[in-house]
XYZ file of C-alpha atoms in Angstrom:
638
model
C 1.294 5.509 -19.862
C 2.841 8.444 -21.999
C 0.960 11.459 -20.699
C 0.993 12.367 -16.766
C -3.088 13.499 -16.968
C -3.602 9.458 -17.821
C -2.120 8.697 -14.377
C -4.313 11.409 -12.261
C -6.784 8.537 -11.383
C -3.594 6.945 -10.000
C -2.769 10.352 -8.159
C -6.128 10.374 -6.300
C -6.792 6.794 -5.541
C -3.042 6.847 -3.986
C -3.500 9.867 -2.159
C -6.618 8.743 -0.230
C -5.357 5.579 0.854
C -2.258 7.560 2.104
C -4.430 10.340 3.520
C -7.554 9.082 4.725
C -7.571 6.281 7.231
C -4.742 8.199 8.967
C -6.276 11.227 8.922
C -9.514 9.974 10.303
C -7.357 7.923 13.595
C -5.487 11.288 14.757
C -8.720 13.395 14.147
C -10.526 10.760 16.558
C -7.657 10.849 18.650
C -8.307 15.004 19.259
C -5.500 16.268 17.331
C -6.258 18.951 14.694
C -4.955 21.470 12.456
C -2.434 21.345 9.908
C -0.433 18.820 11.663
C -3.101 16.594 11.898
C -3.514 16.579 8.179
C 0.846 16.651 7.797
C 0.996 13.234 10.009
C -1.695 11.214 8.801
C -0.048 9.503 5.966
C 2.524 7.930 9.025
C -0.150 6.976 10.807
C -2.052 5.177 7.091
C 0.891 3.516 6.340
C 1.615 2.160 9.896
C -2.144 0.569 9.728
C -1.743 -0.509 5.984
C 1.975 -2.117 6.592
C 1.075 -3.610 10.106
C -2.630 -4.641 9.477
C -1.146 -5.946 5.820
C 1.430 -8.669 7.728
C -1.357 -9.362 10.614
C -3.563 -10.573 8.322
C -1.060 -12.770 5.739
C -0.463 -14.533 9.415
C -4.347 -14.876 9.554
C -4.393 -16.260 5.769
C -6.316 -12.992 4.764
C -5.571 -11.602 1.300
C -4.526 -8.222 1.814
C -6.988 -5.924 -0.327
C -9.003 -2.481 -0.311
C -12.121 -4.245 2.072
C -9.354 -5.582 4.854
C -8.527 -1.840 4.976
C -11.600 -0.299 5.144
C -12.415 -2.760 7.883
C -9.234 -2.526 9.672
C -9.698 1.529 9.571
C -13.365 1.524 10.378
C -12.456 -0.591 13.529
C -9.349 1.940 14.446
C -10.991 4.657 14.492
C -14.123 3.664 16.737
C -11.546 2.327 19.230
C -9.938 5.920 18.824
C -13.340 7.762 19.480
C -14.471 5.554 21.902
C -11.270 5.306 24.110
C -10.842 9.293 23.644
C -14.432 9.465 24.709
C -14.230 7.366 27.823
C -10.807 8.215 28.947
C -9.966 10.967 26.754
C -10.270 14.928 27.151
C -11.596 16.995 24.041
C -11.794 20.576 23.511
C -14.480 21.892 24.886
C -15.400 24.487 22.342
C -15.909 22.197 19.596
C -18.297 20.300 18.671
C -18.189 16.788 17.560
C -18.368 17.936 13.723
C -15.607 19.725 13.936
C -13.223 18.290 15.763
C -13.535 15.408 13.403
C -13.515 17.421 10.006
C -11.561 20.447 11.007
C -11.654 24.049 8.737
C -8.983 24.267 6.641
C -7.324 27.479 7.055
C -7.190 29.454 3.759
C -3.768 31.175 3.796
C -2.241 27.539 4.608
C -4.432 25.865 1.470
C -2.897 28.275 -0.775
C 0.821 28.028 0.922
C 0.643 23.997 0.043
C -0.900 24.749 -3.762
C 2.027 26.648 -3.830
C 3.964 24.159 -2.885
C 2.417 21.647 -4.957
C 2.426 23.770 -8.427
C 6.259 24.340 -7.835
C 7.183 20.750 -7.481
C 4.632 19.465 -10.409
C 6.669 22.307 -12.515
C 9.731 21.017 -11.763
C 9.683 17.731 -11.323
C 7.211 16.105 -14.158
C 9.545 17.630 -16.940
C 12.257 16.335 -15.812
C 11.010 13.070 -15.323
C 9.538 12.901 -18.583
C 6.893 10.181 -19.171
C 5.144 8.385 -16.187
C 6.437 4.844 -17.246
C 10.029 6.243 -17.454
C 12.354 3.690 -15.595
C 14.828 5.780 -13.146
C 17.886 3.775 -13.440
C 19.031 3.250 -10.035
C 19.713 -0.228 -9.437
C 17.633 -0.362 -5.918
C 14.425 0.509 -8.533
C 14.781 -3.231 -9.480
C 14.148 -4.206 -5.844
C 11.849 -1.648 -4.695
C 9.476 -2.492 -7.825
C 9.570 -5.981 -7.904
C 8.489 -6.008 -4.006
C 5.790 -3.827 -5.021
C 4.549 -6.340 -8.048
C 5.144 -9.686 -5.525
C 2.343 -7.878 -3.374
C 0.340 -7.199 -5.756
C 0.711 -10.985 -7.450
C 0.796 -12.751 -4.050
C -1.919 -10.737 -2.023
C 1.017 -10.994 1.001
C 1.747 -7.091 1.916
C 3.642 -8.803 4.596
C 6.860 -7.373 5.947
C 8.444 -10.590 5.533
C 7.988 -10.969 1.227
C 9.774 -12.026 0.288
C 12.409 -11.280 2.857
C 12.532 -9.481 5.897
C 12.578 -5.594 5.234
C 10.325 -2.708 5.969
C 7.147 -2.640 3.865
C 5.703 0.598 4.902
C 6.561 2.226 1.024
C 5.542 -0.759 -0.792
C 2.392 -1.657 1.067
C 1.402 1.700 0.198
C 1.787 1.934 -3.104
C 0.856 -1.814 -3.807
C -2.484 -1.378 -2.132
C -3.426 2.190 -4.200
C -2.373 -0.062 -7.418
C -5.133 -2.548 -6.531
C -7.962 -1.189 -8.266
C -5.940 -1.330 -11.706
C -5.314 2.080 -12.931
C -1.527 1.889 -13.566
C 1.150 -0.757 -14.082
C 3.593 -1.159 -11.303
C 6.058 1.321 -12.968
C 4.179 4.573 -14.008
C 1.951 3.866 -10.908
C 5.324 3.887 -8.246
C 6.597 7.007 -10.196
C 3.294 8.597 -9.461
C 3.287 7.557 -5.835
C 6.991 9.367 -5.424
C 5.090 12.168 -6.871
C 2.468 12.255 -4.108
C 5.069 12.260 -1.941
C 6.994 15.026 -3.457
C 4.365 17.644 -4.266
C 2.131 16.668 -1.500
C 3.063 15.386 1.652
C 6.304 17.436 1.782
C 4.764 20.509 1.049
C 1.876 20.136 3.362
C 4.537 19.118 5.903
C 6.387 21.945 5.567
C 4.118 24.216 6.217
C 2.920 22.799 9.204
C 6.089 22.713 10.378
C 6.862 26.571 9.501
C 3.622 27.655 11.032
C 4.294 26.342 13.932
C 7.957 27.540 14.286
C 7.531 31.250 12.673
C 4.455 31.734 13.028
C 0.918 31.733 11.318
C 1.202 35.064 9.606
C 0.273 35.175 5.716
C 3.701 36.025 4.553
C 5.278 33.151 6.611
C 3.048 30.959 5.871
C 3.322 31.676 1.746
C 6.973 31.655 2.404
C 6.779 27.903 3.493
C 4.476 26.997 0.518
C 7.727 28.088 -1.692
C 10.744 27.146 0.399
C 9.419 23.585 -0.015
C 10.702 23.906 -3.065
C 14.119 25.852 -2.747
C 16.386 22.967 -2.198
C 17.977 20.321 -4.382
C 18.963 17.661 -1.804
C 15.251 17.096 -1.314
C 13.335 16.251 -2.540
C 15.020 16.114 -5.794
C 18.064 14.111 -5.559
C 16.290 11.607 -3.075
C 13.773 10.845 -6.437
C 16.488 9.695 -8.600
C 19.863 8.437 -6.496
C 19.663 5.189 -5.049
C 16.833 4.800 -5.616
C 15.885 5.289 -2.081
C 12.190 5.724 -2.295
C 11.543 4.509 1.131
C 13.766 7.344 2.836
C 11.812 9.575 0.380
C 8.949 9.094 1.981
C 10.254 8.569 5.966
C 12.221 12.364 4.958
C 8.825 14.059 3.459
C 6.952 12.949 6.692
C 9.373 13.958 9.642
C 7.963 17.368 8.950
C 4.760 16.987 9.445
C 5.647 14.864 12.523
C 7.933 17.173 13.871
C 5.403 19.746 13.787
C 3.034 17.574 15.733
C 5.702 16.487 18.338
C 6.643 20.305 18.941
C 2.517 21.293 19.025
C 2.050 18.559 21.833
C 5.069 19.492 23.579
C 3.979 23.162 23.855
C -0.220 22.597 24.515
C 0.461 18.973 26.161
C -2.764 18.484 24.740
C -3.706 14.192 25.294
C -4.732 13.838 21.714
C -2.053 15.667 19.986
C 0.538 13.394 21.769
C -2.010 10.201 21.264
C -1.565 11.283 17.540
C 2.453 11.889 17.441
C 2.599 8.364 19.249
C 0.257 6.547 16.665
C 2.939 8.170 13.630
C 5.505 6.336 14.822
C 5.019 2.689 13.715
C 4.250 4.028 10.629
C 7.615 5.765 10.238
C 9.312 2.995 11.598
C 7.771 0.241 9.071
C 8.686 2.892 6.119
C 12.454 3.762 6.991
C 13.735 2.969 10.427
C 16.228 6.517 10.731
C 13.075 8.331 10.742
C 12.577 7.835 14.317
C 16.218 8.578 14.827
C 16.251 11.940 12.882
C 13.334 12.422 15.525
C 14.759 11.590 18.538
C 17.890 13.876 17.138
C 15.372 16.541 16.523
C 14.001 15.981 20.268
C 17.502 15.929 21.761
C 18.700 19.006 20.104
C 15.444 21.014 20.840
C 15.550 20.075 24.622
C 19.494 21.090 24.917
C 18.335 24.334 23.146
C 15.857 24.892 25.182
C 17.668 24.084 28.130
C 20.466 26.122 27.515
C 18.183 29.525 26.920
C 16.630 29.083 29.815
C 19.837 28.576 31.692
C 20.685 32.195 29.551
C 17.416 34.299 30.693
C 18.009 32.921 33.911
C 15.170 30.869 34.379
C 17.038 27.938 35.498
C 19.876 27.925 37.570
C 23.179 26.522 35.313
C 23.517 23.567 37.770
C 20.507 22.457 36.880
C 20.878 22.942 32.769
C 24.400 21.604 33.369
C 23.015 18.518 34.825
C 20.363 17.728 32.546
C 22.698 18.167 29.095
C 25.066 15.290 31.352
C 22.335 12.830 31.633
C 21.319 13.294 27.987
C 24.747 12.920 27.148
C 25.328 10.069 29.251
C 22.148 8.017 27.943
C 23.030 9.191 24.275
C 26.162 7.810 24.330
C 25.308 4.863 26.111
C 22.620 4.192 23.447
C 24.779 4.816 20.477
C 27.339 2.152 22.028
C 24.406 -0.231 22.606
C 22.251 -0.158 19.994
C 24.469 -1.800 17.396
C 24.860 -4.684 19.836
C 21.583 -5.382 20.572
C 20.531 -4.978 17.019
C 22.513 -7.143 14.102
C 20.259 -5.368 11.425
C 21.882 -2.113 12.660
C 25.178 -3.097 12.928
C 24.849 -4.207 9.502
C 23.654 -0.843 8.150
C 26.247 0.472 10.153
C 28.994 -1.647 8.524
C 28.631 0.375 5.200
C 31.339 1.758 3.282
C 31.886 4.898 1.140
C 34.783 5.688 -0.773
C 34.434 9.030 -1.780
C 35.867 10.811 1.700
C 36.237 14.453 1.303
C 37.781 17.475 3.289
C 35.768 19.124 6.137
C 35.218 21.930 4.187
C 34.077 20.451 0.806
C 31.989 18.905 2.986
C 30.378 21.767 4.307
C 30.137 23.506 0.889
C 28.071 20.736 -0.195
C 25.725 20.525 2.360
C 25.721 24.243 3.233
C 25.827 25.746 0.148
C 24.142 23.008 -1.993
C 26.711 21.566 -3.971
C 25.947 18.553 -3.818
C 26.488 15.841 -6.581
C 25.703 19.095 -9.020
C 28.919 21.372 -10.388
C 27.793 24.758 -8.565
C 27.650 26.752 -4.959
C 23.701 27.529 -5.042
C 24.288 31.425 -3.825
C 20.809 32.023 -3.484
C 19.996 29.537 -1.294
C 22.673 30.069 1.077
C 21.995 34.069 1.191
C 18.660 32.758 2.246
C 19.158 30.137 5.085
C 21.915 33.287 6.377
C 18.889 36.087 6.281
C 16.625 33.325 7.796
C 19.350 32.486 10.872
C 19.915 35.973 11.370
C 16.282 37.017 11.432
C 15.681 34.502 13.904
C 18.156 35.344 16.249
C 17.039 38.514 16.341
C 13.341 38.738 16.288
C 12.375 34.994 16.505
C 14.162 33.484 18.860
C 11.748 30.769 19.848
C 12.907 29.270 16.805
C 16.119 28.929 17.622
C 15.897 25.018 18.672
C 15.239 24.603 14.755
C 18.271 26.614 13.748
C 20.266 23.701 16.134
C 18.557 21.016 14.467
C 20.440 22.056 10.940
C 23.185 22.777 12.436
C 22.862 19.194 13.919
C 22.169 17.830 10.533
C 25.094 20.068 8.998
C 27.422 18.162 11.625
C 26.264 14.634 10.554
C 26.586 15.124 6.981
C 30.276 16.395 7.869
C 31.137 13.887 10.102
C 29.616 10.926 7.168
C 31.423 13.194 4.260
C 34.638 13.247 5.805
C 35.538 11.443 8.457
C 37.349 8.301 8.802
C 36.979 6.857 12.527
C 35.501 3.741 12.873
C 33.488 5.541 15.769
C 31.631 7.949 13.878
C 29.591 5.574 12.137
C 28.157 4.680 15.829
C 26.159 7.933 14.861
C 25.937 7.984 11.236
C 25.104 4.587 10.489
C 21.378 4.856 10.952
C 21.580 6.690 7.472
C 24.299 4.174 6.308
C 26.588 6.164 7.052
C 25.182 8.068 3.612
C 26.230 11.919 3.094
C 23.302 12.044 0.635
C 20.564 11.134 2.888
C 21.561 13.139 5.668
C 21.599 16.394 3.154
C 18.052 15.395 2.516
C 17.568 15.581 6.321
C 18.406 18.566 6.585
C 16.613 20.256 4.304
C 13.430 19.397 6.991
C 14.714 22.348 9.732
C 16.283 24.099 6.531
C 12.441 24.934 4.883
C 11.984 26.789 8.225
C 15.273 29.243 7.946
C 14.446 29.680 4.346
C 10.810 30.621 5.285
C 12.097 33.067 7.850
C 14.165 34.830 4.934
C 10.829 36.353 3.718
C 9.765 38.684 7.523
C 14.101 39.315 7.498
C 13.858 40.778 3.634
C 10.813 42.583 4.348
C 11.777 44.408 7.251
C 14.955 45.425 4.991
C 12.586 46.356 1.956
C 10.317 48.825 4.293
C 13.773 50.676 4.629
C 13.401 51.556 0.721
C 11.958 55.054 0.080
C 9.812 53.694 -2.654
C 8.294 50.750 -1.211
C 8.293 51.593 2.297
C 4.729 52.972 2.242
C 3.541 49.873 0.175
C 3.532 46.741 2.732
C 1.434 44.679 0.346
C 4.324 45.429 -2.774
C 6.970 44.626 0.081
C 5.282 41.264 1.223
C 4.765 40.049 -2.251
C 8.478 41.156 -3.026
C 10.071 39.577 -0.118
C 8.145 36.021 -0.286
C 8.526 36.553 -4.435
C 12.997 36.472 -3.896
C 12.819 33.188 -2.581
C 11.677 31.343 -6.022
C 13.687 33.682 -7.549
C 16.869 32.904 -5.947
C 16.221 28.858 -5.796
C 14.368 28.062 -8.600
C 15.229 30.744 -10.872
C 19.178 30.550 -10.442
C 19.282 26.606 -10.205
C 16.209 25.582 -12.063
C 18.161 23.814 -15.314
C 20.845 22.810 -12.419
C 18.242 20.255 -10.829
C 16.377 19.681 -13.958
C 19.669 18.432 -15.250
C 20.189 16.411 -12.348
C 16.922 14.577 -12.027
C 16.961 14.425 -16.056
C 19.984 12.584 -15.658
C 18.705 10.164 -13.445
C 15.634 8.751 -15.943
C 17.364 9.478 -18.841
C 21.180 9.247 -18.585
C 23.560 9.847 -21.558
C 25.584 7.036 -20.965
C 24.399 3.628 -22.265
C 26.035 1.448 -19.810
C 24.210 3.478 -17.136
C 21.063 2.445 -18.411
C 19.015 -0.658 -16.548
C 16.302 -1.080 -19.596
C 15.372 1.280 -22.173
C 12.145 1.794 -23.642
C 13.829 -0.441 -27.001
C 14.710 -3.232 -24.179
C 11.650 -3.433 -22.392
C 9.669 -3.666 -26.154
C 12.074 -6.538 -26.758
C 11.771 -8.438 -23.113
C 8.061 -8.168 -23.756
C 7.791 -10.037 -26.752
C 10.279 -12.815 -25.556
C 8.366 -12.923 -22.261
C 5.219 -13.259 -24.318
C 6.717 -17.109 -25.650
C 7.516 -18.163 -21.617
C 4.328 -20.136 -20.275
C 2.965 -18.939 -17.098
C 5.235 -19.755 -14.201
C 8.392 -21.140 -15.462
C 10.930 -19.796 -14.201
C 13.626 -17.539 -16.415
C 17.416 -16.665 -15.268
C 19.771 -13.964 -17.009
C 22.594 -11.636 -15.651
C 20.716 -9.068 -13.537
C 23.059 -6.428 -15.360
C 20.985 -6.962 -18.782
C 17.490 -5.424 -16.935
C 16.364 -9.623 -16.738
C 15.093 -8.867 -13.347
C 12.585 -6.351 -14.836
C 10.831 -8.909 -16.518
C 8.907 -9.634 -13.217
C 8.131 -6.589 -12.522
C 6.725 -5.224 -15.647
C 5.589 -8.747 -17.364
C 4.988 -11.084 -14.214
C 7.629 -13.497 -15.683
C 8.842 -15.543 -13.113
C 12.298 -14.390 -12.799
C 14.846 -16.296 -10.818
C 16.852 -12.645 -10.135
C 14.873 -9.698 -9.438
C 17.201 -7.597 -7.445
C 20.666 -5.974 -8.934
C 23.171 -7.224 -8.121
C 23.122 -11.302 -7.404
C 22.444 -11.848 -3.767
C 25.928 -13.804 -2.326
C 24.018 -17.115 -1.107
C 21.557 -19.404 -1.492
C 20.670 -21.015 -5.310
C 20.886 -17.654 -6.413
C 24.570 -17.375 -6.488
C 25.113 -21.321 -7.206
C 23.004 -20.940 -10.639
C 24.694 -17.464 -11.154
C 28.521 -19.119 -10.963
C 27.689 -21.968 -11.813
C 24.505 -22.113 -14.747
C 27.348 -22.689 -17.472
C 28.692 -25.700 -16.165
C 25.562 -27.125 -15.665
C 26.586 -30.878 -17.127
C 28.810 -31.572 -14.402
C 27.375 -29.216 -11.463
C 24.532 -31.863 -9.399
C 24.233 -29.242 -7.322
C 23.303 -26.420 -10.362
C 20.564 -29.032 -11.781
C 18.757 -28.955 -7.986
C 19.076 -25.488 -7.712
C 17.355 -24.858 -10.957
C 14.736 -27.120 -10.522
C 13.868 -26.242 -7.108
C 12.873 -22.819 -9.244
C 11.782 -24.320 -12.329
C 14.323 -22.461 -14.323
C 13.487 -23.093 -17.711
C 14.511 -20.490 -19.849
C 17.608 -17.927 -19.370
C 17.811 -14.172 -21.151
C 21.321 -13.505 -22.781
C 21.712 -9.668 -23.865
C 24.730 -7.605 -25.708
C 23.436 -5.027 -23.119
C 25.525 -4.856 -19.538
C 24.502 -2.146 -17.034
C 27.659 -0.548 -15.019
C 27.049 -1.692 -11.931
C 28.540 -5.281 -12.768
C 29.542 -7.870 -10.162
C 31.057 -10.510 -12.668
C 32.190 -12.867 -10.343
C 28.787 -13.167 -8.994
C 27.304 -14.445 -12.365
C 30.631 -15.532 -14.450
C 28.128 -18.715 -15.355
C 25.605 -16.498 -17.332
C 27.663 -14.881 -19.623
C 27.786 -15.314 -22.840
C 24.833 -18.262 -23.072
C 25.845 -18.478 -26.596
C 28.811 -20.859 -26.006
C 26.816 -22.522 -22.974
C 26.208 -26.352 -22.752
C 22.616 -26.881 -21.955
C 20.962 -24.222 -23.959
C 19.617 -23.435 -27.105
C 18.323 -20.200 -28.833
C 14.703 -19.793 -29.194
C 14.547 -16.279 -30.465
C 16.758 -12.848 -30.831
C 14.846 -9.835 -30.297
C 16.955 -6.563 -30.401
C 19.797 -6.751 -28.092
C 18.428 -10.067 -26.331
C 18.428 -13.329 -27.087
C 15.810 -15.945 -25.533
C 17.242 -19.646 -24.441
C 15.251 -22.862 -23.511
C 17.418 -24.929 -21.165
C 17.574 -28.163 -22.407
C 20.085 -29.018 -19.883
C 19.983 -30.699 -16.266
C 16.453 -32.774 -17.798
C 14.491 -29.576 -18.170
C 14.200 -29.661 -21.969
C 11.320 -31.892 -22.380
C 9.372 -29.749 -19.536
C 10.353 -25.706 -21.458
C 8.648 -27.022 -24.508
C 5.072 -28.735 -23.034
């Protein structure tokens, strides 16, 4: 695909299958409104994911029908157990508390929304079949193509690791529209331009407000910052904590609507989000229960301030949070080896406490510049709401929360801090995508702060529709006007870098890996350095690729044939390894990508000067071998 109107097809068949089924649970469950719509893509991909690795157990082929089924069956339980058990509101009827009425002002707040991100982001990603080149893309696409070859959407395909994302996306690529690569880039698009922005104006309305300026405000400070969605489409690649970060808003929302109307169906609704979130990235629950904490302590401390409860009382409850946080936070890690693991990570790139806070606070983040505008914005939107909007002030504590993990994972070096981090491996870049969620809401509240300073201005004071438009109108202006090229740059950088080594496979490489791939029969197996783009082969081809991850996994055959492939002759243990994967054929290529673990695959370089091997074809900067090797010769050429 060269054009982005060929993959609209894509665009609509994987936004219903993300929308719908979800969307129809929570509606049958009595929840409504905006955050209905906001959390129903949790609650799709916790039935697709789940229902996906139920029925591989079952021997079912995972597929469009098993969904429909699956979400047919759902949602009667839903109805019925609401109906039986269940209390609805009383002045609806049945129509419409299962279809809703969209509100107008908050249609046109998420068009906004949308239009902004498709403007920004589409350019800068070029064409749809544009590879980012992130080595995690290798991983995440490959997954995606195994589901689609296998029929197994199972959370356990190949290995153990949350299939929420690629469950998703592998089941809207079933009906054939798009190739695994222009149709993931399109689903990172849905997420971008429609989930967030719908989210994030769910989440301002409820916060600030449902007036029309607020709400318009929320449809463009979805797009005001760089650290998300931006920066989470390109660096990584971390397209599953893309999509966990553009749904905590909408679920936030919901979780802060049930809290306040303790409404059954709205909490019934929050409650069915979470598997979904949990089966996509796991820190999405975390960020919530963070969000949760924060906004009880808040809340708790106000009322301990207007003297609504006595300060023995607050100070008591803030000990027993504290007490069960910490006890958690020491726990958790030993309870869980998965999250020690994550926990274990590393970064080098430590910086000073107040770096740190200029790059999460004022945006400069992995880009040269202090974005001005947005910070003058989040300021105006702190100040307005502790002056004339203080309910909101839990959500001002929840960035400042986030503000204090990015620090604490930007610049700290105890060994206890990533007790807290570590959900978000310990990752400064995903935790400034976190906060961006709370951070829409102080940007939206910039636009009622700059109006009520605008109706101060002889000239426009007697004009509140010039002053609305020109308040809500400075927030594109100072994001997206000052910093547009800045995040253009940034995301342009990530598809199409200048360097050569930081390029996986170019458009050249793939046309070359296609026509060698085109002279491997159908299921014999191929090796190469995962550094030349190899893996990709699978992904974009079906070849049967022995590597389809960067870099070399550090056991199993993988790393025996990758140390070992050019001593083949005298290496028993090399010849079982290969055959156990039918390895017939290995890819040798000029072409090395920087992230390079050469001890991990010392044995496939240079396949020139390799015993065992013989050149079938040079195409470009690759070179096709048949092994002849280890008494698979006779078997590459049948």
């Amino acid at each position: 695909m060269a054009h982005w109107v060929e993959t609209v097809p894509t665009f609509v068949v994987l936004s219903v299958v993300l929308f719908l089924p979800g969307w129809l649970v929570v509606r049958a469950l009595g929840a409504r409104g905006l955050e209905a719509l906001a959390v129903s893509p949790a609650v799709s991909t916790g039935l697709i994911a789940a229902s996906a690795t139920v029925a591989q157990r079952a021997g079912v082929r995972w597929g469009l029908l098993p969904l429909l089924v699956v979400t047919t069956v759902t949602v009667a339980v839903a109805w019925v157990g609401m109906r039986l058990f269940g209390r609805h509101d009383p002045d609806l009827g049945a129509t419409r508390r299962l279809l809703g009425r969209p509100r107008p002002d908050a249609v046109v707040a998420v068009v906004i929304g949308a239009v902004l991100a498709l403007a920004t982001i589409l350019p800068a990603m070029g064409r749809p079949d544009e590879l980012v080149d992130s080595p995690d893309a290798v991983y995440h696409l490959s997954r995606i193509k195994t589901f689609l070859e296998t029929g197994n959407f199972s959370i356990a395909n190949p290995t153990f690791y949350p299939n929420g994302f690629h469950s998703w996306v592998a089941t809207g690529l079933l009906p054939g529209l798009a190739d695994v690569l222009p149709g993931t880039n399109v689903a990172t698009i849905v997420l971008a331009a429609l989930v967030w922005p719908i989210g994030c104006v769910a989440l301002v309305r409820h916060a600030l407000g449902t007036s029309r300026l607020v709400t318009y405000a929320a449809g463009f400070a979805s797009a005001a910052f760089i650290a998300f969605p931006t920066i989470l489409l390109g660096w990584g690649v971390l397209w599953p904590n893309l999509m966990a970060t553009a749904l905590t808003p909408g679920a936030l929302a919901l979780m802060l609507q049930a809290a306040r109307s303790k409404r059954i169906g709205q909490w019934l609704g929050f409650v069915a989000a979470m598997p979904g979130l949990a089966l996509i990235q796991p820190n999405a629950l975390v960020a919530l229960v963070v969000f949760a904490l924060v906004w009880f302590v808040t809340a708790r401390l106000r009322a301990g301030w207007l003297g609504h409860l006595p300060w023995l009382v607050v100070a008591r409850d803030l000990a027993i949070v504290a007490v069960v946080g910490v006890v958690g936070l020491v726990a958790a890690p030993v309870v869980s080896a998965q999250l020690a693991s994550t926990q274990s990570y590393e970064w080098k790139d430590r910086v000073p406490v107040w770096t740190a806070l200029v790059e999460v606070v004022g945006g400069r983040l992995q880009v040269p510049d202090v974005l001005w505008g947005l910070m003058l914005l989040i300021a105006l939107g702190i100040g307005w709401i502790a002056l004339r909007a203080r309910a909101a002030l839990p959500v001002v504590a929840m960035w400042g929360a986030c503000v204090l993990l990015f620090v604490m994972a930007a610049s700290s070096t105890f060994s206890w801090t990533s007790l807290v981090t570590g959900y978000w491996y310990n990752d400064k870049v995903r935790l400034a995508s976190l906060a961006a969620v709370p951070g829409v809401v102080l940007v939206a509240a910039a636009a009622p702060a700059l109006r009520e300073l605008l109706r101060k201005v002889p000239a426009l004071g007697s004009r509140p529709v010039a002053v609305g438009l020109v308040a809500v109108l400075v927030i594109p202006l100072l994001t997206l006007g000052l910093n547009g090229a800045t995040r253009s740059r940034m995301l342009s950088g990530f598809f199409r870098p200048t360097a050569p080594e930081r390029v996986i496979l170019s458009f050249e490489g793939q046309d070359s890996l296609r026509r060698l791939a085109s002279l491997v029969p159908a299921g014999q197996g191929v090796v190469g350095r995962p550094e030349n783009g190899s893996p990709l082969m699978w992904a974009l081809f079906g070849t049967n690729t022995l590597y389809r991850s960067i870099p070399i996994p550090t056991t199993g055959d993988e790393i025996v044939i990758g140390t070992g492939f050019d001593d083949m002759a005298n290496r028993p243990d090399v010849c079982e390894a290969m055959a156990r994967h039918d390895i017939r054929w290995a890819v040798d290529s000029t072409h090395v990508y920087w992230l390079d673990r050469p001890e991990r695959s010392s044995g496939l370089a240079d396949l020139a000067h390799v015993e065992g091997v013989e050149p079938v074809r040079t195409d470009g900067d690759y070179t096709l071998y048949r092994v002849t090797g280890c008494g698979l010769g006779a078997a590459a050429g049948s």
